[in-house]
Amino acid sequence: MIGDKKVLFSGMQATGNLTLGNYLGALKNWVSLSDEYECFYSVVDMHSITVRQDPATLRARARALLTLYIAAGLDPEKNCIYYQSHVSGHAELAWILNCFTYMGELNRMTQFKDKSAKHADNINAGLFTYPVLMAADILLYQADVVPVGIDQMQHLELTRDIAQRFNAIYGDVFTIPEAYIGKVGAKIMSLQDPSKKMSKSDENPNASIYLMDDADTIRRKCKRAVTDSEGVILYREEQPGIKNLLDIYCACTGKTPEEAVKEFDGCGYGQLKEAVGEAVVSVLSPLQERVKELSKDKAYLDGVIRSNAEKAQYISNKTLRKVQKKVGFPERPRQ
Ligand code: TRP
């Protein structure tokens, strides 16, 4: 708890271009949480270097993501928005937690298995201990809730195990975090293969709508979306392509699937795709405008980056100092 609010922590990597799926499924829903929770949203650049990155690209993307957080409506006065690498406690706590995590546990992580298959030439120790750094992110702020996708659930479970193990030895040091189950965002699927999640790392550029795609590109990608040969617009599992288009439409317009089905009654797929394209453009265009405006205001952004990191550093230090004391590190002389 901070004041009378529960704490919420989440992070996103700045690798790859964010997609409409990231926005509708996560970011957009974060905006409404700051009234209820004390929110920390980190750009987790330290996680990103577990796979090789071009330094200039990583730096630019990290800034773009932080800008996007704010453009999407996360008020940096109400939410703590910062770069993970600016707060030293993440690495410091991760080291300590490494000593409370078993090789066997990390070996079982499916993301580690997937990523080491994908980057067979660079299976580094950071990739292996990635979930421990994530545990440090969460536990450092005594987070009560963590909004994560299903792919990160295993890491959150591990975080809970590490925290419980630590608490069992040293007393109640860490809050045990829970997955955030509130209003979940729409799950947006690939436009080219609606059985797969829309992903920022899809090789097929037509599969994903990127947040910075221009209006014509968005319209074209919607037009090319894979559908079926049923010829009717209904919201059902048997028509995954159409269902996905309706989901996108509803997430962008705030309509329910029933309303949308009624609206498109008797229409052809072409009309649906056109309407989806327009709905997406009407959501992303203003967002892109805000990103552009904000990017121009370097002084403002730099101020936010500094003040939010200071706040994160201050709050996280409380947990870090407590943990350091518990494990037996000598007290620091007063400055
Ligand atoms: N590993 C998460 C992902 O790739 C990102 C992340 C890092 C995160 N630290 C976190 C998410 C802490 C939630 C909480 O999606």
Coordinates of C-alpha atoms and ligand atoms in Angstrom, one line a residue:
M1 CA 0.0 0.0 0.0
I2 CA 1.1 3.5 -0.7
G3 CA -1.2 5.9 1.2
D4 CA -4.5 4.2 1.0
K5 CA -4.0 2.7 -2.4
K6 CA -2.8 -0.7 -3.5
V7 CA 0.2 -0.8 -5.7
L8 CA 0.2 -1.9 -9.3
F9 CA 3.3 -2.6 -11.4
S10 CA 3.7 -3.4 -15.0
G11 CA 6.4 -3.1 -17.6
M12 CA 6.8 -3.3 -21.4
Q13 CA 9.8 -3.9 -23.5
A14 CA 10.8 -1.4 -26.1
T15 CA 11.9 -4.0 -28.5
G16 CA 9.9 -4.3 -31.8
N17 CA 7.3 -1.9 -32.8
L18 CA 4.2 -1.9 -30.6
T19 CA 1.0 -3.1 -32.3
L20 CA -2.7 -2.3 -32.1
G21 CA -2.9 -5.5 -29.9
N22 CA -0.5 -4.0 -27.3
Y23 CA -2.6 -0.9 -27.3
L24 CA -6.1 -2.3 -27.1
G25 CA -5.0 -5.3 -25.0
A26 CA -2.9 -3.5 -22.4
L27 CA -2.0 0.2 -22.6
K28 CA -5.5 1.6 -23.2
N29 CA -6.8 -0.2 -20.1
W30 CA -4.0 1.0 -17.9
V31 CA -5.2 4.6 -18.2
S32 CA -8.3 4.0 -16.0
L33 CA -6.4 2.3 -13.2
S34 CA -4.5 5.2 -11.7
D35 CA -7.5 6.4 -9.7
E36 CA -7.7 3.1 -7.9
Y37 CA -4.1 2.1 -7.7
E38 CA -0.7 3.6 -7.2
C39 CA 0.7 2.6 -10.6
F40 CA 4.3 2.0 -11.7
Y41 CA 4.8 1.5 -15.5
S42 CA 8.4 0.8 -16.4
V43 CA 10.1 0.7 -19.8
V44 CA 12.1 -2.4 -19.0
D45 CA 15.2 -1.7 -21.0
M46 CA 17.4 -4.0 -18.8
H47 CA 15.3 -6.9 -19.9
S48 CA 15.8 -5.9 -23.6
I49 CA 19.6 -6.6 -23.6
T50 CA 19.1 -10.3 -22.9
V51 CA 19.0 -10.4 -26.7
R52 CA 21.4 -8.4 -28.7
Q53 CA 20.3 -4.9 -29.5
D54 CA 21.5 -2.0 -31.6
P55 CA 22.2 0.7 -28.9
A56 CA 20.9 3.7 -30.8
T57 CA 17.8 1.8 -31.8
L58 CA 17.1 0.6 -28.3
R59 CA 17.6 4.1 -26.9
A60 CA 15.2 5.6 -29.5
R61 CA 12.6 2.9 -29.0
A62 CA 12.7 3.2 -25.2
R63 CA 12.0 6.9 -25.5
A64 CA 9.3 6.3 -28.0
L65 CA 7.6 3.8 -25.7
L66 CA 7.8 6.2 -22.7
T67 CA 6.3 8.9 -24.9
L68 CA 3.6 6.6 -26.0
Y69 CA 2.7 5.8 -22.4
I70 CA 2.0 9.5 -21.8
A71 CA 0.3 10.0 -25.2
A72 CA -2.0 7.1 -24.4
G73 CA -3.2 9.0 -21.4
L74 CA -1.1 7.9 -18.5
D75 CA -0.6 11.1 -16.5
P76 CA 3.0 11.1 -15.2
E77 CA 1.8 13.1 -12.2
K78 CA -0.4 10.3 -11.2
N79 CA 1.5 7.3 -12.5
C80 CA 5.2 6.6 -12.1
I81 CA 6.6 6.2 -15.6
Y82 CA 10.3 5.5 -15.8
Y83 CA 13.1 3.6 -17.4
Q84 CA 14.1 0.5 -15.4
S85 CA 17.8 1.2 -16.0
H86 CA 17.5 4.6 -14.2
V87 CA 16.6 3.0 -10.9
S88 CA 19.6 1.1 -9.5
G89 CA 17.5 -1.0 -7.1
H90 CA 16.3 -3.3 -9.9
A91 CA 19.7 -4.8 -10.5
E92 CA 20.6 -4.8 -6.8
L93 CA 17.5 -6.6 -5.8
A94 CA 17.8 -9.0 -8.7
W95 CA 21.2 -10.1 -7.5
I96 CA 19.9 -10.9 -4.1
L97 CA 16.9 -12.7 -5.4
N98 CA 19.1 -14.7 -7.8
C99 CA 20.5 -16.3 -4.6
F100 CA 17.0 -17.4 -3.6
T101 CA 16.0 -18.9 -7.0
Y102 CA 16.9 -22.4 -8.1
M103 CA 18.4 -23.3 -11.4
G104 CA 15.6 -26.0 -11.8
E105 CA 12.9 -23.3 -11.5
L106 CA 14.5 -21.2 -14.2
N107 CA 15.0 -24.2 -16.4
R108 CA 11.3 -24.8 -16.4
M109 CA 10.4 -21.4 -17.8
T110 CA 8.8 -21.8 -21.2
Q111 CA 9.9 -18.4 -22.3
F112 CA 13.5 -19.3 -21.6
K113 CA 13.2 -22.4 -23.6
D114 CA 11.5 -20.6 -26.5
K115 CA 14.0 -17.7 -26.5
S116 CA 17.1 -20.0 -26.3
A117 CA 15.8 -21.9 -29.3
K118 CA 15.3 -18.7 -31.2
H119 CA 18.7 -17.2 -30.1
A120 CA 20.8 -20.4 -30.0
D121 CA 24.0 -18.4 -30.6
N122 CA 23.5 -16.2 -27.6
I123 CA 22.1 -18.2 -24.6
N124 CA 23.5 -15.8 -22.0
A125 CA 23.0 -15.9 -18.3
G126 CA 20.8 -12.8 -18.4
L127 CA 18.3 -14.7 -20.6
F128 CA 18.3 -17.4 -18.0
T129 CA 17.8 -15.1 -15.0
Y130 CA 15.4 -12.8 -16.9
P131 CA 12.4 -13.9 -14.6
V132 CA 14.4 -13.0 -11.5
L133 CA 14.9 -9.4 -12.7
M134 CA 11.2 -9.3 -13.4
A135 CA 10.5 -10.5 -9.8
A136 CA 12.8 -7.7 -8.6
D137 CA 10.8 -5.2 -10.6
I138 CA 7.6 -6.3 -9.0
L139 CA 8.8 -6.9 -5.4
L140 CA 10.8 -3.7 -5.2
Y141 CA 7.6 -1.7 -5.1
Q142 CA 5.6 -4.1 -3.0
A143 CA 3.2 -4.5 -5.8
D144 CA -0.2 -6.0 -4.9
V145 CA -1.3 -6.5 -8.5
V146 CA 0.4 -7.0 -11.8
P147 CA -1.5 -6.8 -15.1
V148 CA 0.2 -9.4 -17.3
G149 CA -0.7 -11.4 -20.3
I150 CA -1.0 -15.2 -20.2
D151 CA 2.6 -15.5 -21.6
Q152 CA 4.0 -13.9 -18.4
M153 CA 1.9 -15.8 -15.9
Q154 CA 4.6 -18.4 -15.3
H155 CA 7.0 -15.6 -14.4
L156 CA 4.5 -14.1 -12.0
E157 CA 4.1 -17.4 -10.4
L158 CA 7.8 -17.7 -9.9
T159 CA 7.8 -14.2 -8.4
R160 CA 5.3 -15.3 -5.9
D161 CA 7.4 -18.4 -5.0
I162 CA 10.6 -16.4 -4.6
A163 CA 8.8 -13.8 -2.4
Q164 CA 7.2 -16.5 -0.3
R165 CA 10.5 -18.3 0.1
F166 CA 12.2 -15.1 1.2
N167 CA 9.4 -14.2 3.6
A168 CA 9.5 -17.7 5.1
I169 CA 13.1 -17.1 6.1
Y170 CA 13.2 -13.4 7.0
G171 CA 9.6 -12.5 8.0
D172 CA 7.1 -10.4 6.1
V173 CA 9.4 -8.5 3.8
F174 CA 7.6 -8.7 0.4
T175 CA 4.0 -8.3 -0.5
I176 CA 2.9 -11.3 -2.5
P177 CA 1.7 -10.0 -5.8
E178 CA -1.4 -11.2 -7.7
A179 CA -2.3 -11.2 -11.3
Y180 CA -4.5 -8.2 -12.0
I181 CA -7.9 -9.5 -13.0
G182 CA -10.0 -6.5 -13.8
K183 CA -11.6 -5.5 -17.0
V184 CA -9.2 -7.3 -19.4
G185 CA -8.4 -5.7 -22.7
A186 CA -9.4 -7.2 -26.0
K187 CA -7.3 -10.0 -27.3
I188 CA -6.4 -9.0 -30.8
M189 CA -5.3 -11.7 -33.2
S190 CA -3.1 -11.7 -36.3
L191 CA -4.8 -10.3 -39.4
Q192 CA -3.2 -13.1 -41.4
D193 CA -3.7 -16.0 -39.1
P194 CA -6.5 -15.4 -36.6
S195 CA -5.4 -18.4 -34.5
K196 CA -2.3 -16.5 -33.5
K197 CA -2.0 -13.4 -31.3
M198 CA -1.1 -10.2 -33.1
S199 CA 2.6 -9.9 -32.4
K200 CA 5.3 -7.2 -32.7
S201 CA 7.7 -9.8 -33.9
D202 CA 5.6 -11.3 -36.7
E203 CA 7.6 -11.7 -39.9
N204 CA 4.6 -10.9 -42.1
P205 CA 4.1 -7.1 -41.9
N206 CA 0.4 -7.5 -43.0
A207 CA -0.3 -9.6 -39.9
S208 CA 0.0 -6.7 -37.4
I209 CA -1.2 -3.1 -37.3
Y210 CA 1.6 -1.1 -35.8
L211 CA 0.7 1.9 -33.6
M212 CA 2.6 4.2 -35.9
D213 CA 1.2 2.9 -39.2
D214 CA -0.2 5.7 -41.4
A215 CA -3.9 5.7 -42.2
D216 CA -3.5 4.2 -45.7
T217 CA -1.4 1.3 -44.4
I218 CA -4.0 0.6 -41.7
R219 CA -6.8 0.6 -44.3
R220 CA -4.8 -1.7 -46.6
K221 CA -3.9 -4.2 -43.8
C222 CA -7.6 -4.4 -42.8
K223 CA -8.6 -4.9 -46.4
R224 CA -6.2 -7.8 -46.7
A225 CA -7.2 -9.5 -43.5
V226 CA -7.8 -13.2 -43.8
T227 CA -11.5 -14.1 -43.4
D228 CA -13.5 -17.2 -44.6
S229 CA -15.9 -18.3 -47.3
E230 CA -19.1 -18.3 -45.1
G231 CA -20.2 -14.9 -46.3
V232 CA -22.1 -13.9 -43.1
I233 CA -21.0 -11.6 -40.4
L234 CA -21.5 -13.3 -37.1
Y235 CA -19.6 -13.2 -33.9
R236 CA -18.6 -16.9 -33.3
E237 CA -15.6 -19.1 -32.9
E238 CA -16.2 -20.8 -36.3
Q239 CA -15.3 -17.6 -38.0
P240 CA -12.1 -16.5 -36.2
G241 CA -11.1 -13.9 -38.9
I242 CA -14.4 -12.2 -38.8
K243 CA -14.6 -12.5 -35.0
N244 CA -11.2 -10.8 -34.7
L245 CA -12.3 -8.0 -37.0
L246 CA -15.4 -7.5 -34.9
D247 CA -13.3 -7.5 -31.8
I248 CA -11.0 -4.8 -33.2
Y249 CA -14.1 -2.8 -34.3
C250 CA -15.7 -3.1 -30.8
A251 CA -12.5 -2.2 -29.0
C252 CA -12.1 0.9 -31.1
T253 CA -15.7 2.1 -31.0
G254 CA -16.8 0.9 -27.6
K255 CA -19.7 -1.1 -29.1
T256 CA -20.6 -4.6 -28.0
P257 CA -20.3 -7.5 -30.4
E258 CA -24.1 -7.8 -30.6
E259 CA -24.4 -4.2 -31.6
A260 CA -21.7 -4.6 -34.2
V261 CA -23.3 -7.8 -35.7
K262 CA -26.6 -5.9 -36.0
E263 CA -24.9 -3.0 -37.6
F264 CA -23.3 -5.2 -40.3
D265 CA -26.3 -7.3 -40.9
G266 CA -26.5 -8.0 -44.6
C267 CA -23.1 -6.3 -45.4
G268 CA -20.3 -7.9 -47.3
Y269 CA -16.9 -8.6 -45.8
G270 CA -15.5 -5.7 -47.8
Q271 CA -17.8 -3.3 -46.0
L272 CA -16.8 -4.7 -42.6
K273 CA -13.1 -4.4 -43.4
E274 CA -13.6 -0.8 -44.5
A275 CA -15.4 0.1 -41.3
V276 CA -12.8 -1.7 -39.2
G277 CA -10.0 0.3 -41.0
E278 CA -11.8 3.6 -40.4
A279 CA -12.4 2.7 -36.7
V280 CA -8.7 1.9 -36.2
V281 CA -7.6 5.1 -38.0
S282 CA -10.0 7.1 -35.8
V283 CA -8.3 5.7 -32.7
L284 CA -4.7 5.7 -33.8
S285 CA -4.5 9.0 -35.7
P286 CA -5.1 11.2 -32.6
L287 CA -2.7 9.0 -30.6
Q288 CA 0.0 9.5 -33.2
E289 CA -0.7 13.2 -33.2
R290 CA -0.2 13.3 -29.4
V291 CA 3.0 11.3 -29.7
K292 CA 4.3 13.7 -32.3
E293 CA 3.4 16.7 -30.2
L294 CA 4.9 15.3 -27.1
S295 CA 8.1 14.2 -28.9
K296 CA 8.7 17.8 -29.8
D297 CA 8.6 18.9 -26.2
K298 CA 12.0 17.6 -25.2
A299 CA 12.2 19.6 -22.0
Y300 CA 8.9 18.3 -20.7
L301 CA 9.8 14.7 -21.4
D302 CA 13.2 15.1 -19.9
G303 CA 11.6 16.6 -16.8
V304 CA 9.2 13.7 -16.5
I305 CA 11.9 11.2 -17.0
R306 CA 14.0 12.7 -14.2
S307 CA 11.2 13.3 -11.7
N308 CA 9.5 9.9 -12.1
A309 CA 12.8 8.1 -11.9
E310 CA 13.6 10.0 -8.6
K311 CA 10.2 9.0 -7.2
A312 CA 10.8 5.3 -8.2
Q313 CA 14.3 5.4 -6.8
Y314 CA 13.0 6.8 -3.5
I315 CA 10.1 4.3 -3.1
S316 CA 12.2 1.3 -4.2
N317 CA 15.0 2.1 -1.9
K318 CA 12.8 1.5 1.1
T319 CA 12.4 -2.2 0.1
L320 CA 15.9 -2.5 -1.0
R321 CA 17.4 -1.3 2.3
K322 CA 15.2 -3.6 4.3
V323 CA 16.2 -6.6 2.2
Q324 CA 19.9 -5.7 2.4
K325 CA 19.6 -5.5 6.1
K326 CA 17.7 -8.8 6.3
V327 CA 20.3 -10.8 4.4
G328 CA 23.1 -9.3 6.5
F329 CA 24.7 -6.6 4.5
P330 CA 26.4 -4.0 6.7
E331 CA 24.5 -0.8 7.4
R332 CA 25.5 2.2 5.3
P333 CA 27.2 5.1 7.1
R334 CA 24.9 8.1 7.1
Q335 CA 25.8 10.5 4.3
Ligands
TRP1 N1 8.6 -9.7 -19.1 C1 7.5 -8.8 -19.5 C2 7.2 -8.9 -20.9 O1 8.0 -9.2 -21.8 C3 7.9 -7.4 -19.2 C4 8.1 -7.1 -17.8 C5 9.3 -6.9 -17.2 C6 7.1 -7.0 -16.8 N2 9.1 -6.7 -15.8 C7 7.8 -6.8 -15.6 C8 5.7 -7.2 -16.8 C9 7.1 -6.7 -14.4 C10 5.0 -7.1 -15.6 C11 5.7 -6.9 -14.4 O2 6.0 -8.8 -21.3

